[in-house]
CSV table of N, CA and C in Angstrom, one decimal:
chain,number,residue,atom,x,y,z
A,7,MET,N,53.3,57.6,23.9
A,7,MET,CA,53.4,56.7,22.8
A,7,MET,C,53.0,55.2,23.5
A,8,LYS,N,53.3,54.9,24.9
A,8,LYS,CA,53.2,53.6,25.1
A,8,LYS,C,51.6,53.4,25.5
A,9,LYS,N,51.0,54.5,26.0
A,9,LYS,CA,49.4,54.6,26.2
A,9,LYS,C,48.9,54.3,24.8
A,10,ASN,N,49.1,55.3,23.8
A,10,ASN,CA,48.7,54.9,22.3
A,10,ASN,C,48.7,53.5,21.9
A,11,SER,N,49.9,52.9,22.1
A,11,SER,CA,50.1,51.5,21.6
A,11,SER,C,49.0,50.6,22.4
A,12,LEU,N,49.0,51.0,23.7
A,12,LEU,CA,47.8,49.8,24.2
A,12,LEU,C,46.6,50.1,24.0
A,13,SER,N,46.2,51.2,23.9
A,13,SER,CA,45.0,51.3,23.4
A,13,SER,C,44.3,51.0,21.9
A,14,LEU,N,45.6,51.3,21.1
A,14,LEU,CA,45.5,50.7,19.7
A,14,LEU,C,45.4,49.2,20.0
A,15,PHE,N,46.2,48.3,20.8
A,15,PHE,CA,46.1,47.0,20.9
A,15,PHE,C,44.8,46.7,21.6
A,16,ALA,N,44.1,47.3,22.4
A,16,ALA,CA,43.0,47.0,22.9
A,16,ALA,C,41.9,47.0,21.8
A,17,VAL,N,41.9,48.1,21.2
A,17,VAL,CA,40.9,48.2,19.8
A,17,VAL,C,41.3,46.9,18.9
A,18,LEU,N,42.3,46.6,18.6
A,18,LEU,CA,42.6,45.6,17.8
A,18,LEU,C,42.2,44.3,18.3
A,19,ILE,N,42.2,43.9,19.6
A,19,ILE,CA,41.8,42.8,20.4
A,19,ILE,C,40.3,42.7,20.3
A,20,VAL,N,39.6,43.8,20.4
A,20,VAL,CA,38.3,43.7,20.6
A,20,VAL,C,37.6,43.6,19.1
A,21,LEU,N,38.3,44.5,18.2
A,21,LEU,CA,37.8,44.2,16.7
A,21,LEU,C,37.8,42.7,16.3
A,22,LEU,N,38.8,42.3,16.8
A,22,LEU,CA,39.3,40.7,16.5
A,22,LEU,C,38.0,39.7,17.1
A,23,GLY,N,37.7,40.3,18.4
A,23,GLY,CA,36.7,39.3,19.1
A,23,GLY,C,35.5,39.7,18.3
A,24,LEU,N,35.1,40.7,17.9
A,24,LEU,CA,33.8,41.0,17.1
A,24,LEU,C,33.8,40.3,15.7
A,25,PHE,N,34.9,40.1,15.1
A,25,PHE,CA,34.9,39.5,14.0
A,25,PHE,C,34.7,38.2,14.1
A,26,LEU,N,35.3,37.4,15.2
A,26,LEU,CA,35.4,36.1,15.4
A,26,LEU,C,34.0,35.6,15.9
A,27,PHE,N,33.4,36.5,16.6
A,27,PHE,CA,31.7,36.4,16.9
A,27,PHE,C,31.0,36.1,15.9
A,28,TYR,N,31.1,37.1,15.0
A,28,TYR,CA,30.2,37.2,13.5
A,28,TYR,C,30.6,36.3,12.7
A,29,ASN,N,31.7,35.8,12.5
A,29,ASN,CA,32.0,34.7,11.8
A,29,ASN,C,31.5,33.2,12.3
A,30,VAL,N,31.5,33.2,13.5
A,30,VAL,CA,31.0,31.9,14.3
A,30,VAL,C,29.4,31.9,14.2
A,31,ARG,N,28.7,33.1,14.4
A,31,ARG,CA,27.3,33.1,14.2
A,31,ARG,C,27.1,32.9,12.6
A,32,SER,N,27.6,33.4,11.8
A,32,SER,CA,27.2,33.4,10.6
A,32,SER,C,27.8,31.8,10.0
A,33,VAL,N,28.8,31.1,10.4
A,33,VAL,CA,29.0,29.8,10.0
A,33,VAL,C,27.8,29.1,10.6
A,34,ARG,N,27.3,29.1,11.9
A,34,ARG,CA,26.1,28.4,12.5
A,34,ARG,C,25.0,28.5,11.8
A,35,ASP,N,24.4,29.8,11.5
A,35,ASP,CA,23.7,30.2,10.8
A,35,ASP,C,23.5,29.5,9.4
A,36,ASP,N,24.8,29.5,8.7
A,36,ASP,CA,24.7,28.9,7.4
A,36,ASP,C,24.5,27.1,7.5
A,37,ALA,N,25.3,26.7,8.6
A,37,ALA,CA,24.9,25.4,8.9
A,37,ALA,C,23.3,25.0,9.1
A,38,ARG,N,22.7,26.0,9.8
A,38,ARG,CA,21.5,25.6,10.2
A,38,ARG,C,20.6,25.6,8.9
A,39,ARG,N,20.8,26.7,8.0
A,39,ARG,CA,20.1,26.8,6.7
A,39,ARG,C,20.4,25.6,5.8
A,40,PHE,N,21.8,25.1,5.8
A,40,PHE,CA,22.0,24.1,5.2
A,40,PHE,C,21.1,22.9,5.7
A,41,VAL,N,21.1,22.4,6.9
A,41,VAL,CA,20.6,21.2,7.4
A,41,VAL,C,18.8,21.5,7.0
A,42,GLU,N,18.5,22.7,7.1
A,42,GLU,CA,17.0,22.8,6.7
A,42,GLU,C,16.8,22.5,5.2
A,43,MET,N,17.8,23.0,4.5
A,43,MET,CA,17.5,22.8,2.8
A,43,MET,C,17.6,21.3,2.8
A,44,GLU,N,18.6,20.5,3.1
A,44,GLU,CA,18.4,18.8,3.2
A,44,GLU,C,17.4,18.3,3.8
A,45,LEU,N,16.8,18.5,4.8
A,45,LEU,CA,15.5,18.2,5.2
A,45,LEU,C,14.3,18.4,4.3
A,46,ILE,N,14.4,19.4,3.8
A,46,ILE,CA,13.2,19.9,2.9
A,46,ILE,C,13.4,19.0,1.7
A,47,ASN,N,14.5,18.9,1.0
A,47,ASN,CA,14.7,17.9,0.0
A,47,ASN,C,14.3,16.7,0.0
A,48,GLU,N,15.1,16.1,1.2
A,48,GLU,CA,14.5,14.8,1.7
A,48,GLU,C,12.9,14.5,1.8
A,49,LEU,N,12.4,15.5,2.3
A,49,LEU,CA,10.8,15.3,2.7
A,49,LEU,C,10.3,15.3,1.2
A,50,SER,N,10.5,16.4,0.5
A,50,SER,CA,10.0,16.5,-0.8
A,50,SER,C,10.2,14.9,-1.8
A,51,GLN,N,11.3,14.4,-1.7
A,51,GLN,CA,11.6,13.2,-2.2
A,51,GLN,C,10.7,12.0,-1.8
A,52,LEU,N,10.6,12.0,-0.5
A,52,LEU,CA,9.9,11.0,0.2
A,52,LEU,C,8.2,11.3,-0.2
A,53,SER,N,7.8,12.5,-0.5
A,53,SER,CA,6.5,12.9,-0.7
A,53,SER,C,6.3,12.3,-2.0
A,54,VAL,N,7.2,12.2,-2.8
A,54,VAL,CA,7.1,12.0,-4.4
A,54,VAL,C,7.0,10.6,-4.4
A,55,ASP,N,7.8,9.9,-3.5
A,55,ASP,CA,7.9,8.5,-3.5
A,55,ASP,C,6.6,7.7,-2.9
A,56,ILE,N,6.2,8.4,-2.1
A,56,ILE,CA,4.9,7.9,-1.4
A,56,ILE,C,3.7,8.1,-2.2
A,57,GLU,N,3.8,9.2,-3.0
A,57,GLU,CA,2.7,9.5,-3.8
A,57,GLU,C,2.8,8.5,-5.0
A,58,SER,N,3.9,8.0,-5.8
A,58,SER,CA,3.9,7.1,-6.6
A,58,SER,C,3.8,5.9,-6.1
A,59,TRP,N,4.1,5.6,-4.9
A,59,TRP,CA,3.7,4.2,-4.3
A,59,TRP,C,2.1,4.1,-4.2
A,60,ILE,N,1.7,5.2,-3.9
A,60,ILE,CA,0.1,5.0,-3.4
A,60,ILE,C,-0.5,4.9,-5.0
A,61,GLY,N,-0.1,5.8,-6.0
A,61,GLY,CA,-0.6,5.9,-7.1
A,61,GLY,C,-0.5,4.3,-8.1
A,62,GLY,N,0.3,3.8,-7.7
A,62,GLY,CA,0.8,2.1,-8.2
A,62,GLY,C,-0.2,1.1,-7.6
A,63,GLU,N,-0.3,1.4,-6.3
A,63,GLU,CA,-1.3,0.5,-5.3
A,63,GLU,C,-2.6,0.8,-6.0
A,64,MET,N,-3.1,2.1,-6.0
A,64,MET,CA,-4.4,2.3,-6.5
A,64,MET,C,-4.6,1.5,-8.0
A,65,ARG,N,-3.5,1.6,-9.0
A,65,ARG,CA,-3.7,1.1,-10.2
A,65,ARG,C,-3.9,-0.4,-10.2
A,66,VAL,N,-3.1,-1.1,-9.0
A,66,VAL,CA,-3.3,-2.7,-8.9
A,66,VAL,C,-4.7,-2.7,-8.4
A,67,LEU,N,-5.2,-2.0,-7.7
A,67,LEU,CA,-6.8,-2.3,-7.0
A,67,LEU,C,-7.6,-2.1,-8.2
A,68,GLU,N,-7.3,-1.0,-9.1
A,68,GLU,CA,-8.3,-1.0,-10.1
A,68,GLU,C,-8.5,-2.3,-11.1
A,69,VAL,N,-7.0,-2.7,-11.5
A,69,VAL,CA,-6.9,-3.4,-12.3
A,69,VAL,C,-7.4,-5.1,-11.8
A,70,MET,N,-7.3,-5.4,-10.4
A,70,MET,CA,-7.8,-6.5,-9.8
A,70,MET,C,-9.3,-6.4,-9.7
A,71,ARG,N,-9.9,-5.1,-9.8
A,71,ARG,CA,-11.6,-5.1,-9.5
A,71,ARG,C,-11.9,-5.5,-10.8
A,72,GLU,N,-11.6,-4.9,-12.0
A,72,GLU,CA,-11.6,-4.8,-13.3
A,72,GLU,C,-11.6,-6.4,-13.8
A,73,ILE,N,-10.8,-7.1,-13.1
A,73,ILE,CA,-10.4,-8.5,-13.7
A,73,ILE,C,-11.4,-9.4,-12.9
A,74,ILE,N,-11.7,-9.1,-11.6
A,74,ILE,CA,-13.1,-9.7,-10.8
A,74,ILE,C,-14.2,-9.4,-11.7
A,75,LYS,N,-14.5,-8.1,-12.0
A,75,LYS,CA,-15.9,-7.7,-12.8
A,75,LYS,C,-16.0,-8.6,-13.9
A,76,HIS,N,-14.8,-8.9,-14.7
A,76,HIS,CA,-14.9,-9.7,-15.9
A,76,HIS,C,-14.9,-11.0,-16.0
A,77,VAL,N,-14.6,-11.6,-14.9
A,77,VAL,CA,-14.6,-13.0,-14.5
A,77,VAL,C,-16.0,-13.7,-14.6
A,78,PRO,N,-16.3,-14.6,-15.3
A,78,PRO,CA,-17.9,-15.3,-15.3
A,78,PRO,C,-18.2,-15.7,-14.0
A,79,LYS,N,-19.4,-15.3,-13.8
A,79,LYS,CA,-20.4,-15.5,-12.5
A,79,LYS,C,-19.9,-16.8,-11.5
A,80,GLU,N,-20.0,-17.9,-12.6
A,80,GLU,CA,-19.8,-19.3,-12.3
A,80,GLU,C,-18.6,-19.7,-11.5
A,81,GLU,N,-17.7,-19.1,-12.1
A,81,GLU,CA,-16.1,-19.2,-11.9
A,81,GLU,C,-16.0,-18.5,-10.6
A,82,LEU,N,-16.3,-17.3,-10.3
A,82,LEU,CA,-16.2,-16.6,-9.2
A,82,LEU,C,-17.0,-17.5,-7.8
A,83,ILE,N,-18.1,-18.0,-8.3
A,83,ILE,CA,-18.9,-18.9,-7.2
A,83,ILE,C,-18.2,-20.0,-6.9
A,84,ALA,N,-17.4,-20.7,-7.8
A,84,ALA,CA,-16.4,-21.8,-7.5
A,84,ALA,C,-15.2,-21.3,-6.9
A,85,GLN,N,-14.7,-20.4,-7.0
A,85,GLN,CA,-13.8,-19.7,-6.3
A,85,GLN,C,-14.1,-19.4,-5.1
A,86,ALA,N,-15.0,-18.6,-4.8
A,86,ALA,CA,-15.6,-18.3,-3.3
A,86,ALA,C,-15.5,-19.5,-2.2
A,87,GLN,N,-15.6,-20.7,-2.5
A,87,GLN,CA,-15.6,-21.6,-1.4
A,87,GLN,C,-13.9,-21.9,-0.9
A,88,TYR,N,-13.2,-21.4,-1.8
A,88,TYR,CA,-11.7,-21.5,-1.6
A,88,TYR,C,-11.0,-20.2,-1.0
A,89,ASN,N,-11.5,-19.2,-1.2
A,89,ASN,CA,-11.0,-18.0,-1.0
A,89,ASN,C,-11.8,-17.3,-0.1
A,90,PRO,N,-11.6,-17.4,1.2
A,90,PRO,CA,-12.3,-16.5,2.1
A,90,PRO,C,-12.7,-15.0,1.8
A,91,PHE,N,-11.7,-14.7,1.2
A,91,PHE,CA,-11.5,-13.1,1.1
A,91,PHE,C,-12.3,-12.4,0.0
A,92,LEU,N,-12.8,-13.3,-0.8
A,92,LEU,CA,-13.5,-12.9,-1.8
A,92,LEU,C,-14.9,-12.6,-1.3
A,93,VAL,N,-15.3,-11.4,-1.5
A,93,VAL,CA,-16.4,-10.9,-0.9
A,93,VAL,C,-17.6,-10.8,-2.3
A,94,MET,N,-18.8,-11.5,-1.7
A,94,MET,CA,-19.8,-11.9,-2.6
A,94,MET,C,-21.2,-11.8,-2.0
A,95,ARG,N,-22.3,-11.4,-2.6
A,95,ARG,CA,-23.3,-11.5,-2.2
A,95,ARG,C,-24.2,-12.2,-3.1
A,96,ASP,N,-25.3,-12.6,-2.8
A,96,ASP,CA,-26.4,-13.4,-3.7
A,96,ASP,C,-26.7,-12.7,-4.9
A,97,ASP,N,-27.0,-11.4,-4.8
A,97,ASP,CA,-27.5,-10.7,-5.9
A,97,ASP,C,-26.7,-10.1,-6.6
A,98,GLU,N,-25.5,-9.8,-6.2
A,98,GLU,CA,-24.5,-8.9,-6.7
A,98,GLU,C,-22.8,-9.7,-6.6
A,99,LEU,N,-22.2,-9.7,-7.6
A,99,LEU,CA,-21.0,-9.8,-7.1
A,99,LEU,C,-20.0,-8.8,-7.8
A,100,ASP,N,-20.4,-7.5,-7.3
A,100,ASP,CA,-19.6,-6.2,-7.6
A,100,ASP,C,-18.4,-6.2,-6.4
A,101,PRO,N,-17.1,-6.5,-6.9
A,101,PRO,CA,-16.2,-6.6,-5.7
A,101,PRO,C,-16.0,-5.1,-4.8
A,102,TYR,N,-15.5,-5.1,-3.9
A,102,TYR,CA,-15.2,-4.0,-2.9
A,102,TYR,C,-14.5,-4.0,-1.9
A,103,ILE,N,-14.0,-3.3,-1.3
A,103,ILE,CA,-12.8,-3.5,-0.3
A,103,ILE,C,-13.4,-2.5,0.7
A,104,GLY,N,-13.4,-3.0,2.0
A,104,GLY,CA,-13.9,-2.5,3.2
A,104,GLY,C,-13.0,-1.8,4.0
A,105,LEU,N,-13.0,-0.7,4.1
A,105,LEU,CA,-12.0,0.2,5.0
A,105,LEU,C,-12.2,0.2,6.6
A,106,ALA,N,-11.2,0.8,7.3
A,106,ALA,CA,-11.0,0.8,8.8
A,106,ALA,C,-12.1,1.5,9.4
A,107,ASP,N,-13.1,2.4,8.7
A,107,ASP,CA,-13.9,3.1,9.5
A,107,ASP,C,-15.2,2.7,9.2
A,108,GLY,N,-15.4,1.7,8.2
A,108,GLY,CA,-16.7,1.0,7.9
A,108,GLY,C,-17.1,1.3,6.4
A,109,THR,N,-16.6,2.2,5.8
A,109,THR,CA,-16.9,2.5,4.7
A,109,THR,C,-16.4,1.6,3.6
A,110,THR,N,-16.7,1.7,2.0
A,110,THR,CA,-16.2,1.1,1.2
A,110,THR,C,-15.3,1.9,0.3
A,111,LEU,N,-14.2,1.5,-0.5
A,111,LEU,CA,-13.2,1.9,-1.2
A,111,LEU,C,-13.8,3.0,-2.1
A,112,ASP,N,-14.9,2.9,-2.8
A,112,ASP,CA,-15.2,4.0,-3.6
A,112,ASP,C,-16.7,4.7,-3.4
A,113,ASN,N,-17.0,4.5,-2.0
A,113,ASN,CA,-18.0,5.1,-1.3
A,113,ASN,C,-19.4,5.3,-2.0
A,114,ARG,N,-19.7,3.8,-2.8
A,114,ARG,CA,-20.6,3.7,-3.4
A,114,ARG,C,-21.9,3.1,-2.5
A,115,ASP,N,-23.1,3.4,-2.2
A,115,ASP,CA,-24.0,3.0,-1.3
A,115,ASP,C,-24.6,1.5,-1.8
A,116,ARG,N,-23.8,0.3,-1.6
A,116,ARG,CA,-24.3,-1.0,-2.1
A,116,ARG,C,-25.4,-1.7,-1.4
A,117,PHE,N,-25.4,-1.2,-0.1
A,117,PHE,CA,-26.1,-1.8,1.0
A,117,PHE,C,-27.1,-1.2,1.5
A,118,THR,N,-28.0,-0.5,0.6
A,118,THR,CA,-29.1,0.5,1.2
A,118,THR,C,-29.9,-0.5,2.2
A,119,GLY,N,-30.6,0.1,3.1
A,119,GLY,CA,-31.4,-0.4,3.9
A,119,GLY,C,-30.6,-1.7,4.9
A,120,VAL,N,-29.8,-2.0,4.7
A,120,VAL,CA,-29.0,-3.2,5.5
A,120,VAL,C,-27.8,-2.4,6.2
A,121,ALA,N,-28.1,-2.6,7.5
A,121,ALA,CA,-26.9,-2.4,8.5
A,121,ALA,C,-25.7,-3.3,8.2
A,122,TYR,N,-24.8,-2.6,7.3
A,122,TYR,CA,-23.6,-3.2,6.9
A,122,TYR,C,-22.4,-2.6,7.6
A,123,ASP,N,-21.3,-3.3,8.0
A,123,ASP,CA,-19.9,-3.1,8.4
A,123,ASP,C,-19.1,-3.8,7.8
A,124,PRO,N,-18.0,-3.5,6.8
A,124,PRO,CA,-17.2,-4.6,6.6
A,124,PRO,C,-16.2,-4.9,7.5
A,125,ARG,N,-16.0,-4.2,8.9
A,125,ARG,CA,-15.0,-4.7,9.9
A,125,ARG,C,-15.9,-6.0,10.6
A,126,GLU,N,-17.1,-6.2,10.4
A,126,GLU,CA,-17.7,-7.3,11.1
A,126,GLU,C,-17.4,-8.5,10.1
A,127,ARG,N,-17.1,-8.5,9.2
A,127,ARG,CA,-17.0,-9.7,8.2
A,127,ARG,C,-15.6,-10.6,8.7
A,128,ILE,N,-15.9,-11.6,8.3
A,128,ILE,CA,-15.0,-12.5,8.7
A,128,ILE,C,-13.4,-12.4,7.8
A,129,TRP,N,-13.8,-12.1,6.9
A,129,TRP,CA,-12.5,-11.8,5.8
A,129,TRP,C,-11.7,-10.5,6.4
A,130,TYR,N,-12.4,-9.5,7.0
A,130,TYR,CA,-11.9,-8.4,7.3
A,130,TYR,C,-10.9,-8.8,8.7
A,131,GLN,N,-11.7,-9.6,9.6
A,131,GLN,CA,-11.1,-9.7,10.9
A,131,GLN,C,-9.9,-10.7,10.7
A,132,LYS,N,-9.9,-11.8,9.7
A,132,LYS,CA,-8.8,-12.5,9.2
A,132,LYS,C,-7.6,-11.7,8.8
A,133,ALA,N,-8.0,-10.6,8.2
A,133,ALA,CA,-6.8,-9.7,7.5
A,133,ALA,C,-6.2,-9.2,8.5
A,134,LEU,N,-7.1,-8.6,9.7
A,134,LEU,CA,-6.2,-8.0,10.8
A,134,LEU,C,-5.5,-8.9,11.5
A,135,GLU,N,-5.6,-10.2,11.6
A,135,GLU,CA,-4.8,-10.9,12.3
A,135,GLU,C,-3.6,-11.3,11.8
């Protein structure tokens, strides 16, 4: 009888150990899944925020471009001497924004036949400073 009770006790301890091991692993896996889901939620919210911010900045640029297009030529020329960042050419007053890779924002070819790189412009170098 004593032998049976010892073996029963040993089986009980082994079963308790297995259940404890299983529960610890299960809790750890649940915690990992919870952290992953939290990170995914934060990333998707951040993505929405960035998209919204970029969309707002693009709308601001479009509005500024439209404003400049509708300002009389004489007024733009008068303002050009006080604003080193106002980009103008003698034959054209179409505003543009030069990007870091040397292209323009809307990728229109404004300078055919001219070796033009906005990064070499004074306004671009001052903006980098």
